[in-house]
């Protein structure tokens, strides 16, 4: 994962929050970067909608929050150009 000029390696764990077969899946993901010890959390929503007999539409939305050194370093370039 990378935020601005900083990159890292996260060990992530996901937990299914809601599953409605066959159309919806909500997952909460959390983990820590091995180098900066920054924390990442994310809530992901996946939705499947049939489109005709042979196709399926996939829509997804994800909100990601990063805290720690990675968040601070990633924010610095944004503040310079604001």
Tab-separated table of N, CA and C in Angstrom:
chain	number	residue	atom	x	y	z
A	1	UNK	N	0.843	-1.170	0.000
A	1	UNK	CA	0.000	0.000	0.000
A	1	UNK	C	0.886	1.231	0.000
A	2	UNK	N	0.422	2.310	-0.602
A	2	UNK	CA	1.191	3.545	-0.639
A	2	UNK	C	0.279	4.728	-0.373
A	3	UNK	N	0.780	5.675	0.404
A	3	UNK	CA	0.099	6.932	0.650
A	3	UNK	C	1.129	8.013	0.381
A	4	UNK	N	0.901	8.822	-0.645
A	4	UNK	CA	1.892	9.830	-1.014
A	4	UNK	C	3.211	9.147	-1.329
A	5	UNK	N	4.319	9.654	-0.803
A	5	UNK	CA	5.629	9.078	-1.113
A	5	UNK	C	5.998	7.885	-0.235
A	6	UNK	N	5.143	7.491	0.682
A	6	UNK	CA	5.443	6.428	1.638
A	6	UNK	C	4.699	5.154	1.251
A	7	UNK	N	5.414	4.023	1.301
A	7	UNK	CA	4.762	2.741	1.040
A	7	UNK	C	5.005	1.811	2.215
A	8	UNK	N	4.221	0.757	2.299
A	8	UNK	CA	4.360	-0.189	3.390
A	8	UNK	C	3.744	-1.531	3.043
A	9	UNK	N	3.932	-2.465	3.942
A	9	UNK	CA	3.355	-3.808	3.794
A	9	UNK	C	2.451	-4.077	4.991
A	10	UNK	N	1.190	-4.305	4.689
A	10	UNK	CA	0.206	-4.525	5.741
A	10	UNK	C	-0.162	-5.997	5.823
A	11	UNK	N	-0.268	-6.488	7.034
A	11	UNK	CA	-0.873	-7.793	7.283
A	11	UNK	C	-2.318	-7.506	7.644
A	12	UNK	N	-3.235	-7.967	6.796
A	12	UNK	CA	-4.656	-7.617	6.952
A	12	UNK	C	-5.483	-8.829	7.337
A	13	UNK	N	-6.522	-8.569	8.101
A	13	UNK	CA	-7.520	-9.588	8.446
A	13	UNK	C	-8.886	-9.032	8.073
A	14	UNK	N	-9.687	-9.857	7.447
A	14	UNK	CA	-11.029	-9.453	7.069
A	14	UNK	C	-12.080	-10.224	7.844
A	15	UNK	N	-13.171	-9.542	8.142
A	15	UNK	CA	-14.287	-10.182	8.840
A	15	UNK	C	-15.565	-9.854	8.083
A	16	UNK	N	-16.302	-10.873	7.719
A	16	UNK	CA	-17.576	-10.666	7.036
A	16	UNK	C	-18.570	-10.095	8.039
A	17	UNK	N	-19.106	-8.925	7.715
A	17	UNK	CA	-20.062	-8.244	8.577
A	17	UNK	C	-21.486	-8.607	8.182
A	18	UNK	N	-21.697	-8.753	6.878
A	18	UNK	CA	-23.035	-9.076	6.359
A	18	UNK	C	-22.883	-9.814	5.040
A	19	UNK	N	-23.672	-10.841	4.860
A	19	UNK	CA	-23.688	-11.581	3.607
A	19	UNK	C	-25.125	-11.919	3.252
A	20	UNK	N	-25.548	-11.475	2.092
A	20	UNK	CA	-26.882	-11.787	1.577
A	20	UNK	C	-26.659	-12.462	0.236
A	21	UNK	N	-26.691	-13.778	0.242
A	21	UNK	CA	-26.443	-14.514	-1.003
A	21	UNK	C	-27.617	-14.358	-1.941
A	22	UNK	N	-27.378	-14.186	-3.198
A	22	UNK	CA	-26.087	-14.057	-3.881
A	22	UNK	C	-25.755	-12.604	-4.232
A	23	UNK	N	-26.277	-11.626	-3.506
A	23	UNK	CA	-26.189	-10.261	-4.017
A	23	UNK	C	-25.335	-9.275	-3.217
A	24	UNK	N	-25.009	-9.535	-1.953
A	24	UNK	CA	-24.349	-8.508	-1.142
A	24	UNK	C	-23.326	-9.125	-0.199
A	25	UNK	N	-22.198	-8.442	-0.057
A	25	UNK	CA	-21.187	-8.836	0.911
A	25	UNK	C	-20.583	-7.569	1.501
A	26	UNK	N	-20.573	-7.485	2.834
A	26	UNK	CA	-19.916	-6.372	3.533
A	26	UNK	C	-18.816	-6.955	4.400
A	27	UNK	N	-17.619	-6.356	4.305
A	27	UNK	CA	-16.453	-6.872	5.008
A	27	UNK	C	-15.749	-5.724	5.731
A	28	UNK	N	-15.293	-5.996	6.950
A	28	UNK	CA	-14.454	-5.047	7.680
A	28	UNK	C	-13.033	-5.609	7.648
A	29	UNK	N	-12.070	-4.773	7.260
A	29	UNK	CA	-10.671	-5.185	7.131
A	29	UNK	C	-9.832	-4.303	8.045
A	30	UNK	N	-8.861	-4.907	8.734
A	30	UNK	CA	-7.963	-4.148	9.601
A	30	UNK	C	-6.591	-4.789	9.591
A	31	UNK	N	-5.572	-3.955	9.761
A	31	UNK	CA	-4.222	-4.492	9.805
A	31	UNK	C	-3.200	-3.441	10.162
A	32	UNK	N	-1.961	-3.894	10.333
A	32	UNK	CA	-0.857	-3.039	10.742
A	32	UNK	C	0.298	-3.199	9.763
A	33	UNK	N	0.945	-2.081	9.439
A	33	UNK	CA	2.102	-2.088	8.564
A	33	UNK	C	3.315	-2.607	9.326
A	34	UNK	N	4.096	-3.486	8.702
A	34	UNK	CA	5.241	-4.095	9.376
A	34	UNK	C	6.400	-3.125	9.569
A	35	UNK	N	6.480	-2.066	8.771
A	35	UNK	CA	7.603	-1.136	8.860
A	35	UNK	C	7.264	0.061	9.748
A	36	UNK	N	6.188	0.772	9.430
A	36	UNK	CA	5.855	2.010	10.143
A	36	UNK	C	4.915	1.788	11.322
A	37	UNK	N	4.362	0.586	11.425
A	37	UNK	CA	3.366	0.254	12.462
A	37	UNK	C	2.095	1.085	12.312
A	38	UNK	N	1.883	1.647	11.135
A	38	UNK	CA	0.642	2.376	10.859
A	38	UNK	C	-0.518	1.394	10.842
A	39	UNK	N	-1.706	1.893	11.131
A	39	UNK	CA	-2.901	1.052	11.205
A	39	UNK	C	-3.834	1.401	10.051
A	40	UNK	N	-4.338	0.392	9.377
A	40	UNK	CA	-5.283	0.557	8.277
A	40	UNK	C	-6.575	-0.144	8.650
A	41	UNK	N	-7.701	0.535	8.465
A	41	UNK	CA	-9.009	-0.092	8.599
A	41	UNK	C	-9.822	0.257	7.359
A	42	UNK	N	-10.687	-0.650	6.980
A	42	UNK	CA	-11.497	-0.427	5.790
A	42	UNK	C	-12.833	-1.148	5.928
A	43	UNK	N	-13.866	-0.505	5.439
A	43	UNK	CA	-15.179	-1.134	5.319
A	43	UNK	C	-15.491	-1.229	3.836
A	44	UNK	N	-15.752	-2.445	3.380
A	44	UNK	CA	-15.941	-2.721	1.953
A	44	UNK	C	-17.345	-3.277	1.741
A	45	UNK	N	-18.002	-2.792	0.700
A	45	UNK	CA	-19.338	-3.288	0.333
A	45	UNK	C	-19.293	-3.729	-1.117
A	46	UNK	N	-19.645	-4.971	-1.379
A	46	UNK	CA	-19.710	-5.530	-2.728
A	46	UNK	C	-21.141	-5.918	-3.035
A	47	UNK	N	-21.615	-5.528	-4.201
A	47	UNK	CA	-22.984	-5.868	-4.594
A	47	UNK	C	-22.977	-6.471	-5.997
A	48	UNK	N	-23.700	-7.547	-6.168
A	48	UNK	CA	-23.859	-8.210	-7.460
A	48	UNK	C	-25.290	-8.049	-7.936
A	49	UNK	N	-25.444	-7.657	-9.203
A	49	UNK	CA	-26.764	-7.483	-9.789
A	49	UNK	C	-26.792	-8.186	-11.142
A	50	UNK	N	-27.747	-9.100	-11.356
A	50	UNK	CA	-27.838	-9.750	-12.658
A	50	UNK	C	-28.147	-8.733	-13.763
A	51	UNK	N	-27.472	-8.903	-14.888
A	51	UNK	CA	-27.704	-8.058	-16.060
A	51	UNK	C	-27.895	-9.013	-17.232
A	52	UNK	N	-29.119	-9.327	-17.520
A	52	UNK	CA	-29.383	-10.290	-18.584
A	52	UNK	C	-29.127	-11.711	-18.105
A	53	UNK	N	-29.166	-12.642	-19.055
A	53	UNK	CA	-29.039	-14.060	-18.722
A	53	UNK	C	-27.599	-14.483	-18.458
A	54	UNK	N	-26.628	-13.791	-19.064
A	54	UNK	CA	-25.239	-14.248	-18.994
A	54	UNK	C	-24.273	-13.243	-18.379
A	55	UNK	N	-24.776	-12.213	-17.734
A	55	UNK	CA	-23.884	-11.178	-17.196
A	55	UNK	C	-24.290	-10.772	-15.791
A	56	UNK	N	-23.296	-10.295	-15.054
A	56	UNK	CA	-23.522	-9.798	-13.702
A	56	UNK	C	-22.755	-8.501	-13.528
A	57	UNK	N	-23.383	-7.517	-12.931
A	57	UNK	CA	-22.746	-6.243	-12.637
A	57	UNK	C	-22.174	-6.309	-11.219
A	58	UNK	N	-20.913	-5.914	-11.069
A	58	UNK	CA	-20.265	-5.864	-9.762
A	58	UNK	C	-20.044	-4.403	-9.393
A	59	UNK	N	-20.576	-3.993	-8.258
A	59	UNK	CA	-20.354	-2.640	-7.744
A	59	UNK	C	-19.689	-2.776	-6.385
A	60	UNK	N	-18.715	-1.908	-6.114
A	60	UNK	CA	-18.063	-1.963	-4.814
A	60	UNK	C	-17.784	-0.559	-4.306
A	61	UNK	N	-17.742	-0.457	-2.999
A	61	UNK	CA	-17.431	0.814	-2.350
A	61	UNK	C	-16.563	0.487	-1.142
A	62	UNK	N	-15.520	1.276	-0.971
A	62	UNK	CA	-14.610	1.031	0.130
A	62	UNK	C	-14.217	2.349	0.779
A	63	UNK	N	-14.264	2.384	2.083
A	63	UNK	CA	-13.752	3.525	2.828
A	63	UNK	C	-12.535	3.035	3.593
A	64	UNK	N	-11.400	3.700	3.376
A	64	UNK	CA	-10.144	3.282	3.988
A	64	UNK	C	-9.635	4.396	4.899
A	65	UNK	N	-9.265	4.032	6.106
A	65	UNK	CA	-8.678	4.977	7.060
A	65	UNK	C	-7.281	4.484	7.422
A	66	UNK	N	-6.307	5.400	7.366
A	66	UNK	CA	-4.931	5.080	7.725
A	66	UNK	C	-4.526	5.997	8.871
A	67	UNK	N	-3.945	5.410	9.907
A	67	UNK	CA	-3.500	6.181	11.066
A	67	UNK	C	-2.037	5.847	11.350
A	68	UNK	N	-1.312	6.801	11.895
A	68	UNK	CA	0.081	6.568	12.242
A	68	UNK	C	1.022	7.322	11.329
A	69	UNK	N	2.277	6.881	11.288
A	69	UNK	CA	3.302	7.580	10.508
A	69	UNK	C	2.949	7.659	9.034
A	70	UNK	N	2.404	6.586	8.480
A	70	UNK	CA	2.066	6.610	7.058
A	70	UNK	C	1.038	7.697	6.765
A	71	UNK	N	0.080	7.869	7.635
A	71	UNK	CA	-0.945	8.901	7.432
A	71	UNK	C	-0.329	10.295	7.516
A	72	UNK	N	0.567	10.499	8.457
A	72	UNK	CA	1.207	11.812	8.597
A	72	UNK	C	2.076	12.140	7.387
A	73	UNK	N	2.877	11.180	6.930
A	73	UNK	CA	3.734	11.424	5.773
A	73	UNK	C	2.915	11.592	4.500
A	74	UNK	N	1.871	10.839	4.353
A	74	UNK	CA	1.025	10.937	3.169
A	74	UNK	C	0.280	12.260	3.111
A	75	UNK	N	0.038	12.828	4.267
A	75	UNK	CA	-0.712	14.092	4.329
A	75	UNK	C	0.164	15.292	3.980
A	76	UNK	N	1.457	15.232	4.262
A	76	UNK	CA	2.366	16.363	4.057
A	76	UNK	C	2.351	16.890	2.613
A	77	UNK	N	2.480	16.041	1.577
A	77	UNK	CA	2.446	16.578	0.209
A	77	UNK	C	1.098	17.229	-0.132
A	78	UNK	N	0.011	16.729	0.410
A	78	UNK	CA	-1.298	17.318	0.151
A	78	UNK	C	-1.380	18.707	0.750
A	79	UNK	N	-0.816	18.904	1.938
A	79	UNK	CA	-0.866	20.208	2.590
A	79	UNK	C	-0.010	21.239	1.850
A	80	UNK	N	1.089	20.813	1.204
A	80	UNK	CA	1.955	21.719	0.486
A	80	UNK	C	1.231	22.347	-0.704
A	81	UNK	N	0.305	21.595	-1.318
A	81	UNK	CA	-0.358	22.071	-2.527
A	81	UNK	C	-1.779	22.541	-2.292
A	82	UNK	N	-2.212	22.631	-1.037
A	82	UNK	CA	-3.575	23.072	-0.729
A	82	UNK	C	-3.653	24.585	-0.689
